Tab-separated table of C-alpha atoms in Angstrom:
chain	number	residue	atom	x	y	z
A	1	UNK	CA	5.629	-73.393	-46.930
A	2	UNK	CA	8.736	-74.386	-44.859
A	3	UNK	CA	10.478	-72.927	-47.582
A	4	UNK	CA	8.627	-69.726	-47.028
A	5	UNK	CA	8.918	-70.132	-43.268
A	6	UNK	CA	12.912	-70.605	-43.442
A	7	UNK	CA	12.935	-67.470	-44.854
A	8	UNK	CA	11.072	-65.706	-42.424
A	9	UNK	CA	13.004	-66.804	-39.927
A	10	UNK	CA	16.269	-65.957	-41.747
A	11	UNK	CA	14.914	-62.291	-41.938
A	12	UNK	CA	14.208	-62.110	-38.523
A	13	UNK	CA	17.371	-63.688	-37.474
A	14	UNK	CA	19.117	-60.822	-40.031
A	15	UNK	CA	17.057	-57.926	-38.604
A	16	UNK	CA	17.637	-59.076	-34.760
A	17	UNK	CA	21.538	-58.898	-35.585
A	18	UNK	CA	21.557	-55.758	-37.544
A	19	UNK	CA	19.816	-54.165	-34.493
A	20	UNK	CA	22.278	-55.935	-32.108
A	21	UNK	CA	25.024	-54.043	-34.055
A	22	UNK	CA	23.600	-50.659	-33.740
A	23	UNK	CA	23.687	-50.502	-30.386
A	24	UNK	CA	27.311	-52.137	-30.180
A	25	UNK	CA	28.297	-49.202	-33.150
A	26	UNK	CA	26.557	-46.734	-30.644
A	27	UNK	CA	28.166	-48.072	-27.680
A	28	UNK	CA	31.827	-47.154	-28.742
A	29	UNK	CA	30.452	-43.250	-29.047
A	30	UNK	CA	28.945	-43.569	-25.467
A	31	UNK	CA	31.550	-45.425	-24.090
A	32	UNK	CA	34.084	-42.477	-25.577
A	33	UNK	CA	31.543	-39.886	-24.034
A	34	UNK	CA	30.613	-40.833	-20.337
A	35	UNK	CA	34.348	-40.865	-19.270
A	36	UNK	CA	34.677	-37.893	-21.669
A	37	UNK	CA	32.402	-35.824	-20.078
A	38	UNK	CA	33.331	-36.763	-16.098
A	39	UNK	CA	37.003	-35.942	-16.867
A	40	UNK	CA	36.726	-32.555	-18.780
A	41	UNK	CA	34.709	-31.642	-15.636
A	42	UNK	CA	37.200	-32.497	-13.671
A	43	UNK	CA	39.632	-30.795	-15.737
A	44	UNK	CA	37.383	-27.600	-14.880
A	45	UNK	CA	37.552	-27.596	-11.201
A	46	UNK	CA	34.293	-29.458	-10.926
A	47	UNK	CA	33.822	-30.973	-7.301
A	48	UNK	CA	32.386	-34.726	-7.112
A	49	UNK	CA	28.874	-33.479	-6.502
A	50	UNK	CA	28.737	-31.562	-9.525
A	51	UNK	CA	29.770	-34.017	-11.989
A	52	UNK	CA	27.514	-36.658	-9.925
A	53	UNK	CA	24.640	-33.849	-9.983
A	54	UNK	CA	25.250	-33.344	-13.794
A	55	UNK	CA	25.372	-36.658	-14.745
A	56	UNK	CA	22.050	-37.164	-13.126
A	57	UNK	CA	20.516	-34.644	-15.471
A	58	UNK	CA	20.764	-37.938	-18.159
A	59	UNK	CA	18.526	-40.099	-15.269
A	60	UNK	CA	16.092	-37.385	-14.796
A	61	UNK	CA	15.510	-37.494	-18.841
A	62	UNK	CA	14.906	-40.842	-19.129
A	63	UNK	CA	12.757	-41.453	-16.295
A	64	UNK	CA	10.846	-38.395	-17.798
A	65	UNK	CA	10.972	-40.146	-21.465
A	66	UNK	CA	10.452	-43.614	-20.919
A	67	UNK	CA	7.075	-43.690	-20.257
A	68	UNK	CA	6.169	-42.001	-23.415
A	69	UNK	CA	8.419	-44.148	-25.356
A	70	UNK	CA	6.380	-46.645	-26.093
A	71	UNK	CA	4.077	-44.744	-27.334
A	72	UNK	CA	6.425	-42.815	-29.471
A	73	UNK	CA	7.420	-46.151	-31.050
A	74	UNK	CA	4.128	-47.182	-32.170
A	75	UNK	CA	3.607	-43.374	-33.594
A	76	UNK	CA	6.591	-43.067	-35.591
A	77	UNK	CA	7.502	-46.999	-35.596
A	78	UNK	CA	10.494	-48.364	-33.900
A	79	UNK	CA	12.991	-47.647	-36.854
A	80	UNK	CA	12.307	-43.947	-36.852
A	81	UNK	CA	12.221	-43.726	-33.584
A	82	UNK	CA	15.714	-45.256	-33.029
A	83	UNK	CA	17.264	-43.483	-36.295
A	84	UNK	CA	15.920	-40.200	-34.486
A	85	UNK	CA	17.300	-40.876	-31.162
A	86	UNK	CA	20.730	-41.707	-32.002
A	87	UNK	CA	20.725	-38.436	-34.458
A	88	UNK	CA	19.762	-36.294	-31.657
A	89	UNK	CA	22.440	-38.258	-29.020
A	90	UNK	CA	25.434	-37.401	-31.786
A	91	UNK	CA	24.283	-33.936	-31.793
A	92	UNK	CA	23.977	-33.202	-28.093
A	93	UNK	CA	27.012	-34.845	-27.509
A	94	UNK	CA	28.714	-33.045	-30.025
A	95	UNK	CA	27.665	-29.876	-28.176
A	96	UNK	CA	29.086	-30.382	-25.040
A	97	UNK	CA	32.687	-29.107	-26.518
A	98	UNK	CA	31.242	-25.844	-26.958
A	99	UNK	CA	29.599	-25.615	-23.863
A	100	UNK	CA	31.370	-23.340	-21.213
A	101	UNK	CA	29.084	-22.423	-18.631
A	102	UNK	CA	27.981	-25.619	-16.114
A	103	UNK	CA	24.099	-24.277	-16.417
A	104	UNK	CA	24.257	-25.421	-20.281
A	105	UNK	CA	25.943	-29.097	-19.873
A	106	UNK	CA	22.325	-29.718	-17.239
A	107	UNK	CA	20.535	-29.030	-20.338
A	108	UNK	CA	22.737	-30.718	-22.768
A	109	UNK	CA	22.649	-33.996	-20.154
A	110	UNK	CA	18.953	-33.738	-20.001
A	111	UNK	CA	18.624	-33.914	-24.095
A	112	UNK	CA	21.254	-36.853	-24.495
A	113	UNK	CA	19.410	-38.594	-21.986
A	114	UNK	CA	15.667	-38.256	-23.542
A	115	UNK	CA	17.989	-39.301	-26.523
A	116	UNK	CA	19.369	-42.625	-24.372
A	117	UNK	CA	15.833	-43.550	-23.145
A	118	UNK	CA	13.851	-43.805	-26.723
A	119	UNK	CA	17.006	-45.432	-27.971
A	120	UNK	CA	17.058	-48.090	-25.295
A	121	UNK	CA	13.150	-48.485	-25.652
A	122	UNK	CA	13.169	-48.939	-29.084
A	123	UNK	CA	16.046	-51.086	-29.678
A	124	UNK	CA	15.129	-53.916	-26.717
A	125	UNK	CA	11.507	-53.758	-27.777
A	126	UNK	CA	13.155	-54.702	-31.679
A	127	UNK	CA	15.319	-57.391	-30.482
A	128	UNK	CA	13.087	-58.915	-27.758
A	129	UNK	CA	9.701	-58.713	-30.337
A	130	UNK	CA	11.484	-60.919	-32.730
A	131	UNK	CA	13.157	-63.511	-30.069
A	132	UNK	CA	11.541	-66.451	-28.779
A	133	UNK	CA	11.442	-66.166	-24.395
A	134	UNK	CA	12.553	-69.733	-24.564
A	135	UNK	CA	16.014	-68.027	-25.872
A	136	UNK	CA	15.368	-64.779	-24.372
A	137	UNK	CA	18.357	-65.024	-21.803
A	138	UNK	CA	20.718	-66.405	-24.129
A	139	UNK	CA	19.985	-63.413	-27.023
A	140	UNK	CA	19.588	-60.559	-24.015
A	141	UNK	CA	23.258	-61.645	-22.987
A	142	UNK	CA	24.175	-61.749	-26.768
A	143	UNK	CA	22.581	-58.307	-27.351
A	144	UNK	CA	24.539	-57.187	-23.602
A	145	UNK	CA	27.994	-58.717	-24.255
A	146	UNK	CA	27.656	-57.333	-28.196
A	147	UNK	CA	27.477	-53.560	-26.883
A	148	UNK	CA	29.976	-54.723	-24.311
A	149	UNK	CA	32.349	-55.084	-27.254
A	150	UNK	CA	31.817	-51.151	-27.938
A	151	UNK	CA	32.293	-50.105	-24.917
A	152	UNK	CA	35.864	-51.981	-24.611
A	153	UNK	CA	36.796	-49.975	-27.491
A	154	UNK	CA	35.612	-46.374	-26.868
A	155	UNK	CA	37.698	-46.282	-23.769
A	156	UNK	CA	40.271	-47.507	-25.719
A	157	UNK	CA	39.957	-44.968	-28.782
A	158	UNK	CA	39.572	-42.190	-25.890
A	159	UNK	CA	42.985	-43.138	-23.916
A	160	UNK	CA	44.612	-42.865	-27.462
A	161	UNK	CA	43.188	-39.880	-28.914
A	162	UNK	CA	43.154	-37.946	-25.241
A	163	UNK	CA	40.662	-36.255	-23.384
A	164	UNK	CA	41.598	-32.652	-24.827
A	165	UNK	CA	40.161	-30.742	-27.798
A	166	UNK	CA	37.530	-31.142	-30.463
A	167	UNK	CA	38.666	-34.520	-31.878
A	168	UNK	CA	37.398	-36.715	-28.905
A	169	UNK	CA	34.003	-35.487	-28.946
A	170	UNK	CA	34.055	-35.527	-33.122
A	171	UNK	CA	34.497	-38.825	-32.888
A	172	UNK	CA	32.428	-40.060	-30.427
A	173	UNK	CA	29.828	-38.058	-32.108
A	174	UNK	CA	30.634	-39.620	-35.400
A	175	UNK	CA	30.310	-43.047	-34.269
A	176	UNK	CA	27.178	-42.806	-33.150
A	177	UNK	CA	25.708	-41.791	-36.231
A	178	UNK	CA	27.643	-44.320	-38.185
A	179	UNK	CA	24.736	-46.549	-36.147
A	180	UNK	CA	22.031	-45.559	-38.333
A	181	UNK	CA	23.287	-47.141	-40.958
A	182	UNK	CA	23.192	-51.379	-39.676
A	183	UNK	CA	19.499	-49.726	-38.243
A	184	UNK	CA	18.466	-48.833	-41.839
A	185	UNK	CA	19.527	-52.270	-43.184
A	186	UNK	CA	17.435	-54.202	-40.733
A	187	UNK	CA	14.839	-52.042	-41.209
A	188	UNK	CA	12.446	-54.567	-43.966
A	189	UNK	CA	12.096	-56.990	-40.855
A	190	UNK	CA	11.636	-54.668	-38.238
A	191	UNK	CA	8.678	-55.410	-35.547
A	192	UNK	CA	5.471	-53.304	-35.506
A	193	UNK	CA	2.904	-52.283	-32.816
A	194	UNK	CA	-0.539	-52.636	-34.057
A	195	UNK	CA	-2.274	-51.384	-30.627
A	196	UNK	CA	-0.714	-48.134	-28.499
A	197	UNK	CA	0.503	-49.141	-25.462
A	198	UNK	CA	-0.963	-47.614	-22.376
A	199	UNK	CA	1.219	-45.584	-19.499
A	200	UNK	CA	-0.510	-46.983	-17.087
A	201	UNK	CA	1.009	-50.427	-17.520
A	202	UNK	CA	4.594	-48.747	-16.369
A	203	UNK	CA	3.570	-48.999	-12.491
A	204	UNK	CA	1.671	-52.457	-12.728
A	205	UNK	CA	5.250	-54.013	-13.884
A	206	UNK	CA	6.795	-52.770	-10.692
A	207	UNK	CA	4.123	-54.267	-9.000
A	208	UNK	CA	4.119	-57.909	-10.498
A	209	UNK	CA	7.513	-58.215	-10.959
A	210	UNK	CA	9.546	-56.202	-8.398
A	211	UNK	CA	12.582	-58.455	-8.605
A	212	UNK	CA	13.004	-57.775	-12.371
A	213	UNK	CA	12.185	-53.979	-11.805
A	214	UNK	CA	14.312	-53.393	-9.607
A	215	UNK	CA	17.258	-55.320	-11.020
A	216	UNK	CA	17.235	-52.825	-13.629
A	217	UNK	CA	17.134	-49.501	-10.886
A	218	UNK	CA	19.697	-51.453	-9.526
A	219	UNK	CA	22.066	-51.651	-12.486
A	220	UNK	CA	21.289	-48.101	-13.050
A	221	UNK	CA	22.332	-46.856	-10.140
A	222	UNK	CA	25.649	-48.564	-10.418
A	223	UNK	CA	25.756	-47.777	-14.141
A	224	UNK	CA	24.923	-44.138	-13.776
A	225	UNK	CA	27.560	-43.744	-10.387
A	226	UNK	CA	30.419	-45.684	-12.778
A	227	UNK	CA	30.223	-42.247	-14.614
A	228	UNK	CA	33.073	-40.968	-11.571
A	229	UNK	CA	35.054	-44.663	-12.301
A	230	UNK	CA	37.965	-41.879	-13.728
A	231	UNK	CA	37.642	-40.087	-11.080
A	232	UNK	CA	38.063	-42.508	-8.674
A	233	UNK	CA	40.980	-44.363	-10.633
A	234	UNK	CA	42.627	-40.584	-10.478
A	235	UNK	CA	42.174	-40.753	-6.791
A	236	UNK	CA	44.168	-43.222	-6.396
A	237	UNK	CA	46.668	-42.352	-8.000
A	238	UNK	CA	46.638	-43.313	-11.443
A	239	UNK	CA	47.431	-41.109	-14.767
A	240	UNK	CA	44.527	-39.891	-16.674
A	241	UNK	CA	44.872	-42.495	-19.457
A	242	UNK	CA	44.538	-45.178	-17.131
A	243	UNK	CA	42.016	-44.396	-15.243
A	244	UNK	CA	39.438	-43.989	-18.783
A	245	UNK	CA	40.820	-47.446	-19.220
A	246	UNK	CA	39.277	-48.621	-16.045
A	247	UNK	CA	35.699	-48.809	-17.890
A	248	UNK	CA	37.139	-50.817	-20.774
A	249	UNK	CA	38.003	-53.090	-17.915
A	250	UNK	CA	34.631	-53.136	-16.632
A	251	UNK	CA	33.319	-53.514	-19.951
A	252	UNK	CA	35.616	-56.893	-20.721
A	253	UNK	CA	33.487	-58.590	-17.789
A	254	UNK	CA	30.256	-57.933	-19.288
A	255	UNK	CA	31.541	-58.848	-22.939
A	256	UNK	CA	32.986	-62.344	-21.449
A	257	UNK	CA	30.471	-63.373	-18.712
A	258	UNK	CA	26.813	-61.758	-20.230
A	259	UNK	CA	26.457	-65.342	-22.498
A	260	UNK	CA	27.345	-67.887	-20.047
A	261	UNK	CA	24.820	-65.811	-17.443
A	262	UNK	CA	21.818	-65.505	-20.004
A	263	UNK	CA	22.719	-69.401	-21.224
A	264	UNK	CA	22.365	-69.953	-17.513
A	265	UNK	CA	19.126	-67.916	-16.952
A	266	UNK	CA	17.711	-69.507	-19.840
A	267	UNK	CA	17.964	-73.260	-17.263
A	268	UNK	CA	17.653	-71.848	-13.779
A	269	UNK	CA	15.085	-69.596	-12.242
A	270	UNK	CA	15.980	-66.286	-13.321
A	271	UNK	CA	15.892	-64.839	-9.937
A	272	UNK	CA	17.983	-67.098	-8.696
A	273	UNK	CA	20.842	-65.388	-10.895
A	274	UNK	CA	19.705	-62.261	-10.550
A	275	UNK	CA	20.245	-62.487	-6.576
A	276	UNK	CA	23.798	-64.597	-7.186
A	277	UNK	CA	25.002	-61.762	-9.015
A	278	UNK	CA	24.118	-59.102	-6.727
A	279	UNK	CA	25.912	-60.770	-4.024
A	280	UNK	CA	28.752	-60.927	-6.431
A	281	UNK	CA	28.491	-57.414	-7.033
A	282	UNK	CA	28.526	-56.492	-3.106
A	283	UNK	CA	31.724	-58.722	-2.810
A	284	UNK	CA	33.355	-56.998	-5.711
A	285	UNK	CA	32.992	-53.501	-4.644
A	286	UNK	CA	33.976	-54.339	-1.423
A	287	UNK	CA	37.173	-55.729	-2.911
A	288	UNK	CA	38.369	-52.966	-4.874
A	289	UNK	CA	39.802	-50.545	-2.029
A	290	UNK	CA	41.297	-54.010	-0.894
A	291	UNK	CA	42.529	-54.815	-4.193
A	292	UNK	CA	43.510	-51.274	-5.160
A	293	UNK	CA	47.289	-51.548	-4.522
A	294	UNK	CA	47.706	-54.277	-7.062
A	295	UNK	CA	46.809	-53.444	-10.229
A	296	UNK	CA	46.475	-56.654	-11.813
A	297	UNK	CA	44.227	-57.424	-8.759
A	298	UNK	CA	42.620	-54.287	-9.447
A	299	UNK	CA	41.458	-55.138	-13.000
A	300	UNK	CA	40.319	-58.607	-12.073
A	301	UNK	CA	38.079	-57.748	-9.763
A	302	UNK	CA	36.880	-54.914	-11.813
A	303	UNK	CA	36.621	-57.720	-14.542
A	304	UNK	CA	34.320	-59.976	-12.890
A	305	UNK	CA	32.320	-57.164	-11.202
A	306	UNK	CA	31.596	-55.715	-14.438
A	307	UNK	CA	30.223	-58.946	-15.731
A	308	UNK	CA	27.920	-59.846	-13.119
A	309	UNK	CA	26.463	-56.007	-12.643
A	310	UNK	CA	25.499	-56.284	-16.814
A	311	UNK	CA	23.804	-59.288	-15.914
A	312	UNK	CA	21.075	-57.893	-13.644
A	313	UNK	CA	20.427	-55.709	-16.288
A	314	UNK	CA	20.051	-58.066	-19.271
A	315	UNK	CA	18.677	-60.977	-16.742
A	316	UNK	CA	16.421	-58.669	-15.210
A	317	UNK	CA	14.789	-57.496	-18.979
A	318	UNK	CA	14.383	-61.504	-20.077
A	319	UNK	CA	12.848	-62.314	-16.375
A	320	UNK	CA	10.125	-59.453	-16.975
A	321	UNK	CA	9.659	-59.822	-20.886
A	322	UNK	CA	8.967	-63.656	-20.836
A	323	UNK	CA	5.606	-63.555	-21.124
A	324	UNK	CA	5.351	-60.402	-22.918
A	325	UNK	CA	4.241	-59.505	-26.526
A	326	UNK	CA	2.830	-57.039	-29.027
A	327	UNK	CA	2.010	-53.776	-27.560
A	328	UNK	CA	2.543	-55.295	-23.612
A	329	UNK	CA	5.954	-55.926	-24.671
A	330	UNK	CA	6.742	-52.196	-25.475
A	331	UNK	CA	4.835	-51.176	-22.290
A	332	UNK	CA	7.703	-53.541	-20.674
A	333	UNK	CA	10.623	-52.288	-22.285
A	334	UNK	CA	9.363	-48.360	-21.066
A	335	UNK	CA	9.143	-49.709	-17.683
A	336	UNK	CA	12.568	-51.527	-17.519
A	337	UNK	CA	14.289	-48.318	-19.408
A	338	UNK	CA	12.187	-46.136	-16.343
A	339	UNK	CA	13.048	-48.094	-13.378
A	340	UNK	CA	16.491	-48.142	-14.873
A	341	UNK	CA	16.123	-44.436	-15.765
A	342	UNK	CA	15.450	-43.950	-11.895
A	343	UNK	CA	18.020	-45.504	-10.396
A	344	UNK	CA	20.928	-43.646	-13.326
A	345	UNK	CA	18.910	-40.647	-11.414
A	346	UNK	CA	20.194	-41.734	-8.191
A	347	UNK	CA	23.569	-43.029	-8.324
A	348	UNK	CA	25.889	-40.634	-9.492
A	349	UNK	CA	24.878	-37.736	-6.974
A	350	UNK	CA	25.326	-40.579	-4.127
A	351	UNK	CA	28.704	-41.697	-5.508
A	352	UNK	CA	29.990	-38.099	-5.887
A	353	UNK	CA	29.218	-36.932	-2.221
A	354	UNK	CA	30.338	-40.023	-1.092
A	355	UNK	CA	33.858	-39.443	-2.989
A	356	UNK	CA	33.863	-36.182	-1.320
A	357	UNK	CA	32.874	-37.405	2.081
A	358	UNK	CA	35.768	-40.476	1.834
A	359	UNK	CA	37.898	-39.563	-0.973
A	360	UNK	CA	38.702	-41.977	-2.536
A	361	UNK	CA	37.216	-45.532	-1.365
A	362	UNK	CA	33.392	-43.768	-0.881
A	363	UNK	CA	32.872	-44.502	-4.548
A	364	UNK	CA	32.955	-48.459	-3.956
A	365	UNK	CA	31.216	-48.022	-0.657
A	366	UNK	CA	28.215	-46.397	-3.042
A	367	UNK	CA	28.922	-49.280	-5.148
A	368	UNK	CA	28.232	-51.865	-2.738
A	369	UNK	CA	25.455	-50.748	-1.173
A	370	UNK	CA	23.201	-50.187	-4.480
A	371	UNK	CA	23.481	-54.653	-4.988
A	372	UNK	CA	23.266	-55.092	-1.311
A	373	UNK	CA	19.683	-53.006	-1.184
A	374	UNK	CA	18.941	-54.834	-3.734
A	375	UNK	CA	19.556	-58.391	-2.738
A	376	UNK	CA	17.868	-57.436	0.317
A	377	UNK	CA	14.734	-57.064	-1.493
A	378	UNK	CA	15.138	-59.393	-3.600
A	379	UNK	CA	15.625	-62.326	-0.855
A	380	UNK	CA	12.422	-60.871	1.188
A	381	UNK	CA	10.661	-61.450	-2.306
A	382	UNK	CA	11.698	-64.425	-2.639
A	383	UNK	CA	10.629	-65.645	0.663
A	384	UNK	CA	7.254	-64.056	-0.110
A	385	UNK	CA	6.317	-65.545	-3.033
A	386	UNK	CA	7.911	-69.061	-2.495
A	387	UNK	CA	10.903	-70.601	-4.028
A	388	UNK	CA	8.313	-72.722	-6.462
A	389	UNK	CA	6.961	-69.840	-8.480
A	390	UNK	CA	8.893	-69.393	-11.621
A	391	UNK	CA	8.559	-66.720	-13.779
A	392	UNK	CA	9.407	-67.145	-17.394
């Protein structure tokens, strides 16, 4: 029997890690596609409101999507649903080289993120089904500083190739199929919904656990504004191949700081570290038009702001998933990816206009403010409920 159980455990172990690996294989075509797409925009003539207003169209999708997600998961099961969702992200991506008139790249954003949303349901409800909530923080930050590493190197692979022609968008398309195949070999210990998850649950999450909630609108706000990052390195000045680099930067934080966090989350209250690193996050984008001059300044501080943003995203998912399982669990991952769905609706338009209304410094004004709201919040909950409750 412990034999038998050994083994289960191995196979569990094997399946969490071959899902872990997906999304970091996916991550390097995303991370090649969201600079991608801001900078051939700009390359058009596109003003800071239209690539903000076009890069909602992925936030609008997913806050669409997500709640249905769940329920697509148990329907189809979770490896389906995430082989089909990454398929249809490669291809819409793909698309957007052909696309000429702005009209088509609103639809094209809306598809990739529907893609985004079951892809992000399905793979956290995999990885967090199989994990036990006494290790949730520790394999969230794992699963976060993993796709971290993919999103170091699409930046990367996009400052070599260039931001011009077919090949970019081949390859980032590429990539992200490629992550079918770790998805497929996991697939024999893959976790299974044996009731359907009801919509309704969505809203009630908000409602019991606002600070989690919220961390990930939060994150998505920032996330979804960090789309104009190129923009705003071009702004001040840089060349085009440094400025794409500026997300790798961002993406080195989370990478190095997303285990020590969760390790952390796993001993302290998570809310505790959710609110430190959202006033980390205020102090960081408050530093950058400081810091902007200097560019080994520059990248430090985008460094450590990168890590501690990640964290309320992958801190915020283990704070509301610890006492979650079976179908409840997928109910929770819809209404993480929908809260975080919202706030991707609601950052980039924000950062653009406020680009355009102080070009270029607005964009880490809008990148304050998101954490600050949110440790706001977050405090007044805290003072609420009482220091002593702890959520798991």
């Amino acid at each position: 029997m412990m034999v038998q159980d050994a083994h289960i455990g191995s196979k569990r172990r094997y399946s969490v890690a071959a899902a872990i690996v997906c999304n970091a294989i996916n991550a390097v075509g995303l991370s090649i596609g969201l600079p991608l797409l801001s900078v051939t925009l700009e390359q058009r003539g596109a003003s800071g409101l239209m690539i903000g207003l076009i890069a909602a169209m992925s936030g609008i999708a997913t806050l669409i999507v997500s709640p249905f997600a769940g329920l697509l998961v148990h329907r189809f099961g979770v490896v389906v649903s995430l082989i089909g969702s990454i398929t249809l992200s490669a291809v819409s991506f793909f698309a957007f080289y052909f696309a000429e008139p702005l009209w088509l790249w609103f639809v094209l954003r809306f598809i990739n993120g529907s893609a985004l949303a079951l892809t992000l349901v399905a793979s956290e409800f995999w990885i967090n089904a199989l994990v036990h909530a006494q290790r949730r923080g520790l394999v969230t930050g794992l699963y976060t500083a993993v796709q971290s590493i993919g999103f170091v190197i699409g930046p990367v692979l996009l400052a070599l190739m260039g931001s011009r022609g077919l090949l970019p968008f081949g390859v980032g398309a590429g990539l992200m199929l490629l992550a079918v195949f770790p998805a497929l070999l996991g697939a024999n210990a893959a976790p299974i919904t044996h009731t359907s998850p009801r919509r309704s649950t969505v809203i009630a999450f908000l409602l019991a656990t606002p600070i989690a909630t919220l961390a990930a609108f939060a994150f998505g706000a920032i996330e979804g504004g960090m789309n104009l990052l190129p923009v705003y390195g071009m702004h001040l000045g840089e060349d085009e191949t440094i400025a794409i680099l500026l997300a790798a930067i961002v993406a080195l934080g989370n990478l190095f700081l997303q285990i020590p966090i969760g390790l952390l989350s796993d001993k302290v209250d998570r809310r505790k570290v959710l609110m430190a690193c959202a006033a980390i996050a205020v102090m960081g984008a408050l530093l950058m038009p400081i810091s902007a001059h200097d560019a080994w300044r520059f990248f430090a501080v985008l460094f450590v702001w990168g890590g501690v943003v990640a964290a309320l995203y992958s801190v915020g998912l283990a704070l509301l998933e610890g006492s979650c399982s079976g179908s409840k669990l997928a109910s929770a991952n819809a209404a993480f990816v929908m809260h975080y769905s919202a706030g991707r609706l609601a950052g980039p338009p924000l950062v653009g206009v406020s680009i355009d209304v102080w070009n270029p410094h607005g964009f880490a004004v809008m990148m304050a403010l998101f954490p600050a709201i949110y440790l706001a919040v977050a405090a007044l909950n805290w003072i609420l409920t009482g220091p002593t409750h702890r959520s798991s």
